[in-house]
PDB file of C-alpha atoms in Angstrom:
ATOM      1  CA  MET A   1      48.501  -8.373-106.046  1.00 46.00           C
ATOM      2  CA  ALA A   2      47.783  -6.191-109.095  1.00 53.00           C
ATOM      3  CA  ASP A   3      45.900  -2.935-108.710  1.00 57.00           C
ATOM      4  CA  ASN A   4      42.887  -3.028-111.031  1.00 62.00           C
ATOM      5  CA  GLY A   5      41.961   0.617-110.460  1.00 58.00           C
ATOM      6  CA  PRO A   6      39.092   2.016-108.433  1.00 54.00           C
ATOM      7  CA  ASP A   7      36.393  -0.246-107.098  1.00 53.00           C
ATOM      8  CA  PRO A   8      33.634  -0.330-109.785  1.00 53.00           C
ATOM      9  CA  THR A   9      30.969   0.191-107.134  1.00 50.00           C
ATOM     10  CA  LEU A  10      32.534   3.558-106.309  1.00 47.00           C
ATOM     11  CA  VAL A  11      32.714   4.717-109.906  1.00 60.00           C
ATOM     12  CA  VAL A  12      28.935   4.672-110.325  1.00 69.00           C
ATOM     13  CA  SER A  13      27.983   6.697-107.251  1.00 76.00           C
ATOM     14  CA  VAL A  14      28.159  10.500-107.309  1.00 78.00           C
ATOM     15  CA  PHE A  15      28.698  10.337-103.549  1.00 80.00           C
ATOM     16  CA  ALA A  16      32.076   8.680-104.088  1.00 77.00           C
ATOM     17  CA  ARG A  17      35.145  10.850-104.608  1.00 79.00           C
ATOM     18  CA  GLU A  18      36.367   8.579-107.429  1.00 78.00           C
ATOM     19  CA  CYS A  19      33.084   8.637-109.339  1.00 78.00           C
ATOM     20  CA  THR A  20      33.639   9.668-112.933  1.00 77.00           C
ATOM     21  CA  SER A  21      30.236  11.380-113.113  1.00 82.00           C
ATOM     22  CA  ARG A  22      30.765  13.420-109.942  1.00 82.00           C
ATOM     23  CA  ALA A  23      32.656  16.186-111.740  1.00 82.00           C
ATOM     24  CA  LEU A  24      29.887  16.448-114.338  1.00 85.00           C
ATOM     25  CA  PHE A  25      27.297  16.539-111.563  1.00 87.00           C
ATOM     26  CA  GLU A  26      29.159  19.400-109.917  1.00 87.00           C
ATOM     27  CA  ASP A  27      29.444  21.240-113.245  1.00 86.00           C
ATOM     28  CA  VAL A  28      25.740  20.918-114.043  1.00 88.00           C
ATOM     29  CA  THR A  29      24.582  22.020-110.619  1.00 88.00           C
ATOM     30  CA  GLY A  30      26.508  25.282-110.801  1.00 88.00           C
ATOM     31  CA  LYS A  31      24.236  28.315-111.145  1.00 90.00           C
ATOM     32  CA  TRP A  32      25.431  29.525-114.539  1.00 96.00           C
ATOM     33  CA  ALA A  33      25.783  26.101-116.113  1.00 96.00           C
ATOM     34  CA  SER A  34      22.227  25.166-115.129  1.00 96.00           C
ATOM     35  CA  LEU A  35      20.839  28.389-116.555  1.00 96.00           C
ATOM     36  CA  VAL A  36      22.845  27.971-119.774  1.00 97.00           C
ATOM     37  CA  LEU A  37      21.475  24.446-120.198  1.00 97.00           C
ATOM     38  CA  LEU A  38      17.928  25.741-119.670  1.00 97.00           C
ATOM     39  CA  ALA A  39      18.467  28.556-122.185  1.00 97.00           C
ATOM     40  CA  LEU A  40      19.886  26.165-124.781  1.00 98.00           C
ATOM     41  CA  ASP A  41      16.955  23.835-124.167  1.00 97.00           C
ATOM     42  CA  GLU A  42      14.903  26.549-125.901  1.00 97.00           C
ATOM     43  CA  GLY A  43      17.078  26.161-129.016  1.00 97.00           C
ATOM     44  CA  PRO A  44      20.555  26.890-130.369  1.00 97.00           C
ATOM     45  CA  ARG A  45      21.955  30.317-129.539  1.00 97.00           C
ATOM     46  CA  ARG A  46      24.938  32.516-130.154  1.00 96.00           C
ATOM     47  CA  PHE A  47      27.075  33.794-127.279  1.00 96.00           C
ATOM     48  CA  GLY A  48      25.429  37.235-127.193  1.00 95.00           C
ATOM     49  CA  GLU A  49      21.951  35.703-127.256  1.00 97.00           C
ATOM     50  CA  LEU A  50      22.859  33.481-124.318  1.00 97.00           C
ATOM     51  CA  ARG A  51      24.259  36.428-122.397  1.00 97.00           C
ATOM     52  CA  ARG A  52      21.017  38.371-122.853  1.00 97.00           C
ATOM     53  CA  ARG A  53      18.863  35.346-121.975  1.00 97.00           C
ATOM     54  CA  VAL A  54      20.789  34.489-118.790  1.00 97.00           C
ATOM     55  CA  GLU A  55      20.493  37.826-117.024  1.00 96.00           C
ATOM     56  CA  GLY A  56      23.359  38.747-114.737  1.00 96.00           C
ATOM     57  CA  VAL A  57      25.992  36.411-116.179  1.00 97.00           C
ATOM     58  CA  SER A  58      29.304  38.041-117.075  1.00 97.00           C
ATOM     59  CA  GLU A  59      31.109  37.244-120.321  1.00 96.00           C
ATOM     60  CA  LYS A  60      33.804  35.467-118.317  1.00 97.00           C
ATOM     61  CA  MET A  61      31.376  33.249-116.402  1.00 97.00           C
ATOM     62  CA  LEU A  62      29.335  32.462-119.515  1.00 97.00           C
ATOM     63  CA  SER A  63      32.466  31.525-121.440  1.00 96.00           C
ATOM     64  CA  GLN A  64      33.621  29.358-118.552  1.00 96.00           C
ATOM     65  CA  ALA A  65      30.232  27.619-118.254  1.00 97.00           C
ATOM     66  CA  LEU A  66      30.111  26.935-121.992  1.00 97.00           C
ATOM     67  CA  LYS A  67      33.632  25.485-122.021  1.00 96.00           C
ATOM     68  CA  THR A  68      32.831  23.281-119.037  1.00 95.00           C
ATOM     69  CA  LEU A  69      29.578  22.025-120.569  1.00 96.00           C
ATOM     70  CA  GLU A  70      31.270  21.445-123.921  1.00 96.00           C
ATOM     71  CA  GLY A  71      34.029  19.490-122.187  1.00 94.00           C
ATOM     72  CA  GLY A  72      31.401  17.411-120.404  1.00 92.00           C
ATOM     73  CA  GLY A  73      29.708  16.526-123.673  1.00 95.00           C
ATOM     74  CA  MET A  74      26.527  18.488-122.988  1.00 96.00           C
ATOM     75  CA  VAL A  75      26.998  21.422-125.358  1.00 98.00           C
ATOM     76  CA  ALA A  76      28.182  21.423-128.957  1.00 98.00           C
ATOM     77  CA  ARG A  77      29.991  24.472-130.332  1.00 97.00           C
ATOM     78  CA  THR A  78      29.857  25.136-134.069  1.00 96.00           C
ATOM     79  CA  ALA A  79      32.107  27.803-135.570  1.00 93.00           C
ATOM     80  CA  HIS A  80      31.023  29.063-138.990  1.00 90.00           C
ATOM     81  CA  PRO A  81      33.839  30.298-141.270  1.00 89.00           C
ATOM     82  CA  GLN A  82      32.474  33.692-142.185  1.00 87.00           C
ATOM     83  CA  SER A  83      33.229  37.336-141.508  1.00 87.00           C
ATOM     84  CA  PRO A  84      32.458  38.347-138.857  1.00 85.00           C
ATOM     85  CA  PRO A  85      32.943  34.951-137.183  1.00 85.00           C
ATOM     86  CA  ARG A  86      29.789  33.209-136.041  1.00 90.00           C
ATOM     87  CA  VAL A  87      29.663  30.570-133.298  1.00 94.00           C
ATOM     88  CA  ASP A  88      26.520  28.686-132.342  1.00 97.00           C
ATOM     89  CA  TYR A  89      25.938  26.624-129.228  1.00 98.00           C
ATOM     90  CA  GLU A  90      23.401  23.831-128.898  1.00 98.00           C
ATOM     91  CA  LEU A  91      22.669  20.922-126.626  1.00 98.00           C
ATOM     92  CA  THR A  92      23.934  17.455-127.363  1.00 98.00           C
ATOM     93  CA  GLU A  93      21.698  14.476-126.663  1.00 98.00           C
ATOM     94  CA  LEU A  94      23.108  14.243-123.144  1.00 96.00           C
ATOM     95  CA  GLY A  95      22.685  17.984-122.647  1.00 97.00           C
ATOM     96  CA  ALA A  96      19.047  17.768-123.750  1.00 97.00           C
ATOM     97  CA  GLN A  97      18.382  14.962-121.277  1.00 97.00           C
ATOM     98  CA  VAL A  98      19.996  16.912-118.433  1.00 96.00           C
ATOM     99  CA  ALA A  99      18.173  20.109-119.416  1.00 96.00           C
ATOM    100  CA  ALA A 100      14.814  18.311-119.433  1.00 96.00           C
ATOM    101  CA  ARG A 101      15.368  17.246-115.834  1.00 95.00           C
ATOM    102  CA  LEU A 102      16.525  20.721-114.853  1.00 94.00           C
ATOM    103  CA  ARG A 103      13.444  22.178-116.542  1.00 95.00           C
ATOM    104  CA  GLY A 104      11.218  20.121-114.224  1.00 94.00           C
ATOM    105  CA  LEU A 105      13.078  21.458-111.204  1.00 92.00           C
ATOM    106  CA  ALA A 106      12.929  25.032-112.496  1.00 91.00           C
ATOM    107  CA  LEU A 107       9.171  24.771-113.101  1.00 91.00           C
ATOM    108  CA  LEU A 108       8.602  23.351-109.627  1.00 91.00           C
ATOM    109  CA  LEU A 109      10.544  26.207-108.046  1.00 90.00           C
ATOM    110  CA  GLU A 110       8.795  28.847-110.188  1.00 88.00           C
ATOM    111  CA  ASP A 111       5.386  27.400-109.258  1.00 88.00           C
ATOM    112  CA  THR A 112       6.336  27.346-105.584  1.00 87.00           C
ATOM    113  CA  ALA A 113       7.517  30.956-105.718  1.00 81.00           C
ATOM    114  CA  ALA A 114       4.309  32.025-107.476  1.00 74.00           C
ATOM    115  CA  ALA A 115       2.187  30.216-104.886  1.00 77.00           C
ATOM    116  CA  ARG A 116       4.041  31.934-102.036  1.00 78.00           C
ATOM    117  CA  LEU A 117       3.480  35.325-103.617  1.00 78.00           C
ATOM    118  CA  SER A 118      -0.241  34.709-103.957  1.00 77.00           C
ATOM    119  CA  ASP A 119      -0.651  33.660-100.289  1.00 70.00           C
TER     120      ASP A 119
END
């Protein structure tokens, strides 16, 4: 009997270990990656601009989050051949869709926090 790979029903569920989207789900739900996606949802930014926008992120963690999101097809990196070098980051179509959903969650949590403070 030939092995045809993983069961297709497993590949489409983030609960399954073999799911191809599970790694992306884990990447997106990381603290820094989520905040980077939200910052880029406001428009393209350079590395330094992102670092200032996402308070508390180290250069190492920001670089790691950007590489992960780029590898997952959510962030596009454009290097401009000039001196000094200039690199811009922006959301891809997938990144914009993910960021829009994260934005709803962020707004809900901000509203909830504001309501608790006013009680």
